[in-house]
Amino acid sequence: MKLLRHGLIGAEKPGLMDGQGVIRDLSGQVADIGGAVLSDDGLAAIGSLDVSELPAVPEGTRLGAPIAGIGKMICIGLNYADHAAESGATVPPEPLIFMKATSAIQGPNDPIVIPRGAEQTDWEVELGIVIGKPAKYVSEEDAMDYVAGYVLANDVSERSYQKDRSGQWTKGKSCDSFGPLGPYLVTRDAVADPQKLAMKLSVNGEVMQNGSTETMVFGVKKLVSYLSQFMTLHPGDVISTGTPPGVAMGMETPRFLRPGDVVELEIEGLGQQRAEVVADA
């Protein structure tokens, strides 16, 4: 299934995309796409519905982030060896984690806003893992049982804040609009192998990143298990798993985002995003 949320900012309603690409409203069936709805039983209940009887949502309706009430967004750094190399870093012996503030999360096609004083706003196409039930001290063998599904993510980053302003990476990752998610959450059963998904990102039509989740250093099972050793993962939490090479920071002459640019990204089976870049007011 492809679950989503549609409507104006702050007033999104739950929905899904049917097999013909029509968005259907789920607000008469579930309160939102989050919490217990993401459990195996909750997803099975939605899957049992006669989709053709659900109201169609008008074309052109805005899509919000496909998960409601995200408690935490955990990001994995340097999880592709070739990206680590272009960043002048080495792959860490264990997953390198940092947090992205949930206030950065937005819809897949909402504008990316360059913060005041920012000079090095960058892009990162990433696979996001969505947790479906509480996970604590989970083994790698059982890790997939705790995954509700997957989502396309753009880990937008202001490198000058991340690298030159002291402290951890979080300040360069958490600016408003720096966490586009969606267009939809694709449930676990609809993704045959999350470690074999093509991924691509373009700026103004020029392909910048063209990779695959196959080259991740730490895979989905490892990350879910690993993180659950340090903190309880709750339904709706998102793990953004790192990016392949091709970011602006890694270029010989970096070409960071500027107002007027258009960023487009996709992951095989998880849909596409298209965001215009604007300056903060």
PDB file of C-alpha atoms in Angstrom:
ATOM      1  CA  MET A   1       0.000   0.000   0.000  1.00  0.00           C
ATOM      2  CA  LYS A   2       0.899   3.627  -0.483  1.00  0.00           C
ATOM      3  CA  LEU A   3      -0.315   5.658   2.485  1.00  0.00           C
ATOM      4  CA  LEU A   4      -0.231   9.438   2.497  1.00  0.00           C
ATOM      5  CA  ARG A   5      -1.627  12.624   4.001  1.00  0.00           C
ATOM      6  CA  HIS A   6      -3.323  15.289   1.928  1.00  0.00           C
ATOM      7  CA  GLY A   7      -4.521  18.829   2.507  1.00  0.00           C
ATOM      8  CA  LEU A   8      -3.358  22.209   3.705  1.00  0.00           C
ATOM      9  CA  ILE A   9      -0.429  22.574   6.099  1.00  0.00           C
ATOM     10  CA  GLY A  10      -1.592  21.704   9.594  1.00  0.00           C
ATOM     11  CA  ALA A  11      -4.893  20.287   8.353  1.00  0.00           C
ATOM     12  CA  GLU A  12      -3.757  17.152   6.534  1.00  0.00           C
ATOM     13  CA  LYS A  13      -6.068  14.151   6.300  1.00  0.00           C
ATOM     14  CA  PRO A  14      -5.112  10.477   5.932  1.00  0.00           C
ATOM     15  CA  GLY A  15      -5.311   8.864   2.537  1.00  0.00           C
ATOM     16  CA  LEU A  16      -3.881   6.283   0.194  1.00  0.00           C
ATOM     17  CA  MET A  17      -3.066   5.974  -3.476  1.00  0.00           C
ATOM     18  CA  ASP A  18      -4.956   3.251  -5.316  1.00  0.00           C
ATOM     19  CA  GLY A  19      -3.637   1.067  -8.107  1.00  0.00           C
ATOM     20  CA  GLN A  20      -4.656   3.594 -10.737  1.00  0.00           C
ATOM     21  CA  GLY A  21      -2.809   6.462  -9.078  1.00  0.00           C
ATOM     22  CA  VAL A  22      -5.962   8.048  -7.645  1.00  0.00           C
ATOM     23  CA  ILE A  23      -5.660   9.471  -4.129  1.00  0.00           C
ATOM     24  CA  ARG A  24      -8.423   8.196  -1.847  1.00  0.00           C
ATOM     25  CA  ASP A  25      -9.472   9.767   1.442  1.00  0.00           C
ATOM     26  CA  LEU A  26      -9.171   7.642   4.576  1.00  0.00           C
ATOM     27  CA  SER A  27     -10.439  10.179   7.113  1.00  0.00           C
ATOM     28  CA  GLY A  28     -13.656   8.202   7.568  1.00  0.00           C
ATOM     29  CA  GLN A  29     -11.643   5.095   8.448  1.00  0.00           C
ATOM     30  CA  VAL A  30      -8.667   6.216  10.542  1.00  0.00           C
ATOM     31  CA  ALA A  31      -7.807   9.358  12.471  1.00  0.00           C
ATOM     32  CA  ASP A  32      -4.423   9.752  10.787  1.00  0.00           C
ATOM     33  CA  ILE A  33      -1.405   7.833   9.480  1.00  0.00           C
ATOM     34  CA  GLY A  34       0.454   7.268  12.729  1.00  0.00           C
ATOM     35  CA  GLY A  35       0.473   5.381  16.020  1.00  0.00           C
ATOM     36  CA  ALA A  36      -1.397   2.087  16.078  1.00  0.00           C
ATOM     37  CA  VAL A  37      -2.400   2.531  12.436  1.00  0.00           C
ATOM     38  CA  LEU A  38       1.221   1.658  11.550  1.00  0.00           C
ATOM     39  CA  SER A  39       1.126  -1.697  13.352  1.00  0.00           C
ATOM     40  CA  ASP A  40       0.657  -4.911  11.392  1.00  0.00           C
ATOM     41  CA  ASP A  41      -2.977  -5.083  12.539  1.00  0.00           C
ATOM     42  CA  GLY A  42      -3.606  -1.444  11.716  1.00  0.00           C
ATOM     43  CA  LEU A  43      -2.161  -1.776   8.224  1.00  0.00           C
ATOM     44  CA  ALA A  44      -4.067  -5.022   7.665  1.00  0.00           C
ATOM     45  CA  ALA A  45      -7.319  -3.237   8.545  1.00  0.00           C
ATOM     46  CA  ILE A  46      -6.653  -0.584   5.920  1.00  0.00           C
ATOM     47  CA  GLY A  47      -5.657  -3.252   3.433  1.00  0.00           C
ATOM     48  CA  SER A  48      -8.993  -4.998   3.879  1.00  0.00           C
ATOM     49  CA  LEU A  49     -10.976  -1.932   2.780  1.00  0.00           C
ATOM     50  CA  ASP A  50     -12.710  -1.723  -0.588  1.00  0.00           C
ATOM     51  CA  VAL A  51     -10.614   1.120  -1.957  1.00  0.00           C
ATOM     52  CA  SER A  52     -13.056   1.840  -4.764  1.00  0.00           C
ATOM     53  CA  GLU A  53     -15.646   2.934  -2.191  1.00  0.00           C
ATOM     54  CA  LEU A  54     -13.357   5.552  -0.631  1.00  0.00           C
ATOM     55  CA  PRO A  55     -13.864   9.196  -1.734  1.00  0.00           C
ATOM     56  CA  ALA A  56     -11.438  10.427  -4.381  1.00  0.00           C
ATOM     57  CA  VAL A  57      -9.320  13.451  -3.503  1.00  0.00           C
ATOM     58  CA  PRO A  58      -9.244  16.246  -6.114  1.00  0.00           C
ATOM     59  CA  GLU A  59      -6.195  16.240  -8.367  1.00  0.00           C
ATOM     60  CA  GLY A  60      -3.609  18.815  -7.416  1.00  0.00           C
ATOM     61  CA  THR A  61      -4.317  18.601  -3.688  1.00  0.00           C
ATOM     62  CA  ARG A  62      -1.185  19.261  -1.650  1.00  0.00           C
ATOM     63  CA  LEU A  63       0.526  16.271  -0.045  1.00  0.00           C
ATOM     64  CA  GLY A  64       1.968  16.556   3.443  1.00  0.00           C
ATOM     65  CA  ALA A  65       4.532  14.344   5.117  1.00  0.00           C
ATOM     66  CA  PRO A  66       2.962  10.861   4.990  1.00  0.00           C
ATOM     67  CA  ILE A  67       3.375  10.136   8.718  1.00  0.00           C
ATOM     68  CA  ALA A  68       1.642  12.106  11.468  1.00  0.00           C
ATOM     69  CA  GLY A  69       3.122  12.831  14.880  1.00  0.00           C
ATOM     70  CA  ILE A  70       6.689  11.775  14.138  1.00  0.00           C
ATOM     71  CA  GLY A  71       8.378  11.566  17.524  1.00  0.00           C
ATOM     72  CA  LYS A  72      11.941  11.571  16.275  1.00  0.00           C
ATOM     73  CA  MET A  73      13.840  11.569  13.013  1.00  0.00           C
ATOM     74  CA  ILE A  74      17.163   9.789  13.376  1.00  0.00           C
ATOM     75  CA  CYS A  75      19.708  10.233  10.605  1.00  0.00           C
ATOM     76  CA  ILE A  76      22.691   8.088   9.707  1.00  0.00           C
ATOM     77  CA  GLY A  77      25.856   9.812   8.541  1.00  0.00           C
ATOM     78  CA  LEU A  78      28.533   8.506   6.172  1.00  0.00           C
ATOM     79  CA  ASN A  79      26.602   5.306   5.435  1.00  0.00           C
ATOM     80  CA  TYR A  80      27.831   5.041   1.829  1.00  0.00           C
ATOM     81  CA  ALA A  81      31.585   4.534   1.484  1.00  0.00           C
ATOM     82  CA  ASP A  82      31.820   6.601  -1.720  1.00  0.00           C
ATOM     83  CA  HIS A  83      29.928   9.493  -0.109  1.00  0.00           C
ATOM     84  CA  ALA A  84      32.232   9.340   2.899  1.00  0.00           C
ATOM     85  CA  ALA A  85      35.200   9.561   0.531  1.00  0.00           C
ATOM     86  CA  GLU A  86      33.846  12.626  -1.293  1.00  0.00           C
ATOM     87  CA  SER A  87      33.269  14.228   2.120  1.00  0.00           C
ATOM     88  CA  GLY A  88      36.893  13.647   3.091  1.00  0.00           C
ATOM     89  CA  ALA A  89      35.862  11.200   5.804  1.00  0.00           C
ATOM     90  CA  THR A  90      36.134   7.492   6.495  1.00  0.00           C
ATOM     91  CA  VAL A  91      33.277   5.101   7.186  1.00  0.00           C
ATOM     92  CA  PRO A  92      32.834   4.816  10.964  1.00  0.00           C
ATOM     93  CA  PRO A  93      33.092   1.375  12.593  1.00  0.00           C
ATOM     94  CA  GLU A  94      29.530   1.752  13.925  1.00  0.00           C
ATOM     95  CA  PRO A  95      26.588   3.762  12.552  1.00  0.00           C
ATOM     96  CA  LEU A  96      27.099   7.482  13.049  1.00  0.00           C
ATOM     97  CA  ILE A  97      23.824   8.999  14.216  1.00  0.00           C
ATOM     98  CA  PHE A  98      22.441  12.503  14.576  1.00  0.00           C
ATOM     99  CA  MET A  99      18.961  13.946  14.952  1.00  0.00           C
ATOM    100  CA  LYS A 100      16.935  16.133  12.635  1.00  0.00           C
ATOM    101  CA  ALA A 101      14.393  18.314  14.459  1.00  0.00           C
ATOM    102  CA  THR A 102      10.825  17.258  13.677  1.00  0.00           C
ATOM    103  CA  SER A 103      10.016  20.924  12.970  1.00  0.00           C
ATOM    104  CA  ALA A 104      12.079  20.505   9.772  1.00  0.00           C
ATOM    105  CA  ILE A 105       9.689  17.874   8.400  1.00  0.00           C
ATOM    106  CA  GLN A 106       7.390  18.922   5.559  1.00  0.00           C
ATOM    107  CA  GLY A 107       5.565  17.642   2.501  1.00  0.00           C
ATOM    108  CA  PRO A 108       7.388  16.229  -0.525  1.00  0.00           C
ATOM    109  CA  ASN A 109       6.783  19.186  -2.818  1.00  0.00           C
ATOM    110  CA  ASP A 110       6.808  22.071  -0.349  1.00  0.00           C
ATOM    111  CA  PRO A 111       9.481  24.734  -1.014  1.00  0.00           C
ATOM    112  CA  ILE A 112      12.972  24.292   0.431  1.00  0.00           C
ATOM    113  CA  VAL A 113      13.724  27.500   2.313  1.00  0.00           C
ATOM    114  CA  ILE A 114      17.324  28.701   2.520  1.00  0.00           C
ATOM    115  CA  PRO A 115      17.804  30.130   6.034  1.00  0.00           C
ATOM    116  CA  ARG A 116      19.073  33.646   6.674  1.00  0.00           C
ATOM    117  CA  GLY A 117      22.844  33.750   6.508  1.00  0.00           C
ATOM    118  CA  ALA A 118      23.121  30.311   4.894  1.00  0.00           C
ATOM    119  CA  GLU A 119      25.664  29.926   2.091  1.00  0.00           C
ATOM    120  CA  GLN A 120      26.047  26.187   1.542  1.00  0.00           C
ATOM    121  CA  THR A 121      22.610  24.567   1.350  1.00  0.00           C
ATOM    122  CA  ASP A 122      22.982  21.022   0.035  1.00  0.00           C
ATOM    123  CA  TRP A 123      20.853  18.028  -0.938  1.00  0.00           C
ATOM    124  CA  GLU A 124      20.854  14.336   0.045  1.00  0.00           C
ATOM    125  CA  VAL A 125      18.442  11.738  -1.352  1.00  0.00           C
ATOM    126  CA  GLU A 126      17.860   9.059   1.279  1.00  0.00           C
ATOM    127  CA  LEU A 127      15.802   5.978   2.084  1.00  0.00           C
ATOM    128  CA  GLY A 128      13.684   6.506   5.186  1.00  0.00           C
ATOM    129  CA  ILE A 129      12.596   3.621   7.419  1.00  0.00           C
ATOM    130  CA  VAL A 130       9.275   4.072   9.245  1.00  0.00           C
ATOM    131  CA  ILE A 131       8.849   2.179  12.521  1.00  0.00           C
ATOM    132  CA  GLY A 132       5.558   0.346  13.048  1.00  0.00           C
ATOM    133  CA  LYS A 133       5.653  -0.799  16.681  1.00  0.00           C
ATOM    134  CA  PRO A 134       7.801  -0.140  19.767  1.00  0.00           C
ATOM    135  CA  ALA A 135      11.293  -1.555  19.292  1.00  0.00           C
ATOM    136  CA  LYS A 136      13.745  -2.045  22.152  1.00  0.00           C
ATOM    137  CA  TYR A 137      16.739  -4.392  22.186  1.00  0.00           C
ATOM    138  CA  VAL A 138      15.678  -5.880  18.863  1.00  0.00           C
ATOM    139  CA  SER A 139      17.851  -8.465  17.126  1.00  0.00           C
ATOM    140  CA  GLU A 140      18.818  -8.106  13.479  1.00  0.00           C
ATOM    141  CA  GLU A 141      16.949 -11.337  12.823  1.00  0.00           C
ATOM    142  CA  ASP A 142      13.690  -9.813  14.074  1.00  0.00           C
ATOM    143  CA  ALA A 143      14.273  -6.224  12.957  1.00  0.00           C
ATOM    144  CA  MET A 144      12.007  -6.289   9.903  1.00  0.00           C
ATOM    145  CA  ASP A 145       9.018  -7.149  12.091  1.00  0.00           C
ATOM    146  CA  TYR A 146       9.248  -3.607  13.501  1.00  0.00           C
ATOM    147  CA  VAL A 147       9.267  -1.828  10.137  1.00  0.00           C
ATOM    148  CA  ALA A 148       5.963  -0.404   8.895  1.00  0.00           C
ATOM    149  CA  GLY A 149       7.411   0.682   5.583  1.00  0.00           C
ATOM    150  CA  TYR A 150       9.644   3.075   3.719  1.00  0.00           C
ATOM    151  CA  VAL A 151       9.588   6.674   2.568  1.00  0.00           C
ATOM    152  CA  LEU A 152      11.588   8.916   0.244  1.00  0.00           C
ATOM    153  CA  ALA A 153      13.542  11.560   2.175  1.00  0.00           C
ATOM    154  CA  ASN A 154      15.704  14.565   1.343  1.00  0.00           C
ATOM    155  CA  ASP A 155      18.177  15.274   4.134  1.00  0.00           C
ATOM    156  CA  VAL A 156      18.628  18.942   3.219  1.00  0.00           C
ATOM    157  CA  SER A 157      21.742  20.318   4.920  1.00  0.00           C
ATOM    158  CA  GLU A 158      23.327  23.711   5.490  1.00  0.00           C
ATOM    159  CA  ARG A 159      26.996  22.782   5.426  1.00  0.00           C
ATOM    160  CA  SER A 160      28.249  26.048   6.893  1.00  0.00           C
ATOM    161  CA  TYR A 161      26.128  25.433   9.998  1.00  0.00           C
ATOM    162  CA  GLN A 162      27.028  21.742  10.056  1.00  0.00           C
ATOM    163  CA  LYS A 163      30.803  22.072   9.695  1.00  0.00           C
ATOM    164  CA  ASP A 164      31.833  25.601  10.642  1.00  0.00           C
ATOM    165  CA  ARG A 165      29.614  26.591  13.562  1.00  0.00           C
ATOM    166  CA  SER A 166      30.927  24.144  16.185  1.00  0.00           C
ATOM    167  CA  GLY A 167      29.085  21.343  17.940  1.00  0.00           C
ATOM    168  CA  GLN A 168      27.152  18.494  16.406  1.00  0.00           C
ATOM    169  CA  TRP A 169      25.664  18.213  12.916  1.00  0.00           C
ATOM    170  CA  THR A 170      22.100  18.746  14.102  1.00  0.00           C
ATOM    171  CA  LYS A 171      22.105  22.533  13.676  1.00  0.00           C
ATOM    172  CA  GLY A 172      22.965  22.172   9.990  1.00  0.00           C
ATOM    173  CA  LYS A 173      20.254  19.580   9.452  1.00  0.00           C
ATOM    174  CA  SER A 174      17.278  20.986  11.338  1.00  0.00           C
ATOM    175  CA  CYS A 175      16.375  24.279   9.693  1.00  0.00           C
ATOM    176  CA  ASP A 176      12.719  24.711   8.781  1.00  0.00           C
ATOM    177  CA  SER A 177      11.888  22.827   5.542  1.00  0.00           C
ATOM    178  CA  PHE A 178      15.031  20.650   5.707  1.00  0.00           C
ATOM    179  CA  GLY A 179      13.093  17.373   6.082  1.00  0.00           C
ATOM    180  CA  PRO A 180      10.862  16.731   3.049  1.00  0.00           C
ATOM    181  CA  LEU A 181       9.231  13.289   3.281  1.00  0.00           C
ATOM    182  CA  GLY A 182       7.005  11.420   0.868  1.00  0.00           C
ATOM    183  CA  PRO A 183       4.995  11.494  -1.300  1.00  0.00           C
ATOM    184  CA  TYR A 184       3.793   8.377   0.462  1.00  0.00           C
ATOM    185  CA  LEU A 185       4.725   5.650   2.912  1.00  0.00           C
ATOM    186  CA  VAL A 186       5.106   2.363   1.052  1.00  0.00           C
ATOM    187  CA  THR A 187       4.306  -0.526   3.363  1.00  0.00           C
ATOM    188  CA  ARG A 188       6.907  -3.195   4.048  1.00  0.00           C
ATOM    189  CA  ASP A 189       5.093  -5.901   2.082  1.00  0.00           C
ATOM    190  CA  ALA A 190       5.218  -3.795  -1.099  1.00  0.00           C
ATOM    191  CA  VAL A 191       9.038  -3.474  -1.104  1.00  0.00           C
ATOM    192  CA  ALA A 192      10.667  -6.750  -2.089  1.00  0.00           C
ATOM    193  CA  ASP A 193      14.186  -5.785  -1.004  1.00  0.00           C
ATOM    194  CA  PRO A 194      14.973  -2.391   0.553  1.00  0.00           C
ATOM    195  CA  GLN A 195      18.671  -2.997  -0.178  1.00  0.00           C
ATOM    196  CA  LYS A 196      18.162  -3.027  -3.956  1.00  0.00           C
ATOM    197  CA  LEU A 197      16.459   0.288  -4.709  1.00  0.00           C
ATOM    198  CA  ALA A 198      17.737   2.727  -7.323  1.00  0.00           C
ATOM    199  CA  MET A 199      17.886   6.342  -6.138  1.00  0.00           C
ATOM    200  CA  LYS A 200      18.434   9.589  -8.008  1.00  0.00           C
ATOM    201  CA  LEU A 201      18.464  13.351  -7.414  1.00  0.00           C
ATOM    202  CA  SER A 202      18.585  16.179  -9.957  1.00  0.00           C
ATOM    203  CA  VAL A 203      19.002  19.939  -9.655  1.00  0.00           C
ATOM    204  CA  ASN A 204      17.514  21.996 -12.491  1.00  0.00           C
ATOM    205  CA  GLY A 205      17.306  18.824 -14.568  1.00  0.00           C
ATOM    206  CA  GLU A 206      20.958  17.840 -14.100  1.00  0.00           C
ATOM    207  CA  VAL A 207      21.492  14.490 -12.386  1.00  0.00           C
ATOM    208  CA  MET A 208      23.653  14.962  -9.307  1.00  0.00           C
ATOM    209  CA  GLN A 209      23.136  11.683  -7.436  1.00  0.00           C
ATOM    210  CA  ASN A 210      22.564   8.326  -9.100  1.00  0.00           C
ATOM    211  CA  GLY A 211      23.014   5.421  -6.724  1.00  0.00           C
ATOM    212  CA  SER A 212      21.442   2.433  -5.029  1.00  0.00           C
ATOM    213  CA  THR A 213      20.618   1.360  -1.506  1.00  0.00           C
ATOM    214  CA  GLU A 214      22.635  -1.758  -2.358  1.00  0.00           C
ATOM    215  CA  THR A 215      25.821   0.150  -1.475  1.00  0.00           C
ATOM    216  CA  MET A 216      24.750   1.127   2.044  1.00  0.00           C
ATOM    217  CA  VAL A 217      27.365   0.145   4.626  1.00  0.00           C
ATOM    218  CA  PHE A 218      24.841  -0.555   7.377  1.00  0.00           C
ATOM    219  CA  GLY A 219      21.560  -1.939   6.035  1.00  0.00           C
ATOM    220  CA  VAL A 220      17.975  -1.653   7.246  1.00  0.00           C
ATOM    221  CA  LYS A 221      18.104  -4.649   9.603  1.00  0.00           C
ATOM    222  CA  LYS A 222      21.347  -3.507  11.167  1.00  0.00           C
ATOM    223  CA  LEU A 223      20.148   0.068  11.696  1.00  0.00           C
ATOM    224  CA  VAL A 224      16.827  -0.850  13.319  1.00  0.00           C
ATOM    225  CA  SER A 225      18.530  -3.336  15.623  1.00  0.00           C
ATOM    226  CA  TYR A 226      21.461  -1.033  16.407  1.00  0.00           C
ATOM    227  CA  LEU A 227      19.373   2.019  17.277  1.00  0.00           C
ATOM    228  CA  SER A 228      17.025  -0.043  19.440  1.00  0.00           C
ATOM    229  CA  GLN A 229      19.942  -0.868  21.717  1.00  0.00           C
ATOM    230  CA  PHE A 230      20.249   2.821  22.675  1.00  0.00           C
ATOM    231  CA  MET A 231      16.664   4.097  22.611  1.00  0.00           C
ATOM    232  CA  THR A 232      13.144   2.787  22.173  1.00  0.00           C
ATOM    233  CA  LEU A 233      11.923   3.312  18.638  1.00  0.00           C
ATOM    234  CA  HIS A 234       8.242   4.234  18.572  1.00  0.00           C
ATOM    235  CA  PRO A 235       5.584   3.910  15.862  1.00  0.00           C
ATOM    236  CA  GLY A 236       6.050   6.681  13.339  1.00  0.00           C
ATOM    237  CA  ASP A 237       9.713   7.304  14.107  1.00  0.00           C
ATOM    238  CA  VAL A 238      11.759   7.759  10.933  1.00  0.00           C
ATOM    239  CA  ILE A 239      15.322   6.580  10.312  1.00  0.00           C
ATOM    240  CA  SER A 240      16.958   8.389   7.390  1.00  0.00           C
ATOM    241  CA  THR A 241      19.649   5.987   6.265  1.00  0.00           C
ATOM    242  CA  GLY A 242      22.305   8.100   4.533  1.00  0.00           C
ATOM    243  CA  THR A 243      23.042   9.245   1.003  1.00  0.00           C
ATOM    244  CA  PRO A 244      25.102   8.097  -1.993  1.00  0.00           C
ATOM    245  CA  PRO A 245      27.748  10.356  -3.570  1.00  0.00           C
ATOM    246  CA  GLY A 246      26.953  13.433  -5.624  1.00  0.00           C
ATOM    247  CA  VAL A 247      26.242  16.111  -3.030  1.00  0.00           C
ATOM    248  CA  ALA A 248      27.386  19.682  -3.629  1.00  0.00           C
ATOM    249  CA  MET A 249      29.872  19.523  -0.760  1.00  0.00           C
ATOM    250  CA  GLY A 250      31.783  16.774  -2.568  1.00  0.00           C
ATOM    251  CA  MET A 251      32.288  18.686  -5.822  1.00  0.00           C
ATOM    252  CA  GLU A 252      35.668  20.099  -6.786  1.00  0.00           C
ATOM    253  CA  THR A 253      33.860  23.423  -7.163  1.00  0.00           C
ATOM    254  CA  PRO A 254      30.777  23.117  -4.918  1.00  0.00           C
ATOM    255  CA  ARG A 255      27.514  24.311  -6.442  1.00  0.00           C
ATOM    256  CA  PHE A 256      25.160  24.834  -3.530  1.00  0.00           C
ATOM    257  CA  LEU A 257      21.438  25.538  -3.812  1.00  0.00           C
ATOM    258  CA  ARG A 258      20.216  29.042  -4.630  1.00  0.00           C
ATOM    259  CA  PRO A 259      16.727  30.592  -4.799  1.00  0.00           C
ATOM    260  CA  GLY A 260      15.038  29.559  -8.027  1.00  0.00           C
ATOM    261  CA  ASP A 261      16.640  26.109  -8.201  1.00  0.00           C
ATOM    262  CA  VAL A 262      14.404  23.065  -8.548  1.00  0.00           C
ATOM    263  CA  VAL A 263      15.322  19.835  -6.744  1.00  0.00           C
ATOM    264  CA  GLU A 264      13.810  16.559  -7.956  1.00  0.00           C
ATOM    265  CA  LEU A 265      14.473  13.176  -6.386  1.00  0.00           C
ATOM    266  CA  GLU A 266      13.164   9.650  -6.463  1.00  0.00           C
ATOM    267  CA  ILE A 267      13.720   6.173  -5.121  1.00  0.00           C
ATOM    268  CA  GLU A 268      12.535   3.129  -7.018  1.00  0.00           C
ATOM    269  CA  GLY A 269       8.980   2.308  -5.929  1.00  0.00           C
ATOM    270  CA  LEU A 270       8.800   5.133  -3.387  1.00  0.00           C
ATOM    271  CA  GLY A 271       7.728   7.971  -5.682  1.00  0.00           C
ATOM    272  CA  GLN A 272       9.165  11.371  -6.508  1.00  0.00           C
ATOM    273  CA  GLN A 273       9.615  14.796  -4.933  1.00  0.00           C
ATOM    274  CA  ARG A 274       9.859  18.153  -6.669  1.00  0.00           C
ATOM    275  CA  ALA A 275      10.733  21.219  -4.592  1.00  0.00           C
ATOM    276  CA  GLU A 276      11.481  24.791  -5.555  1.00  0.00           C
ATOM    277  CA  VAL A 277      14.197  26.558  -3.575  1.00  0.00           C
ATOM    278  CA  VAL A 278      13.321  29.945  -2.050  1.00  0.00           C
ATOM    279  CA  ALA A 279      14.992  32.423   0.286  1.00  0.00           C
ATOM    280  CA  ASP A 280      13.721  32.918   3.821  1.00  0.00           C
ATOM    281  CA  ALA A 281      11.650  36.058   4.205  1.00  0.00           C
TER     282      ALA A 281
END
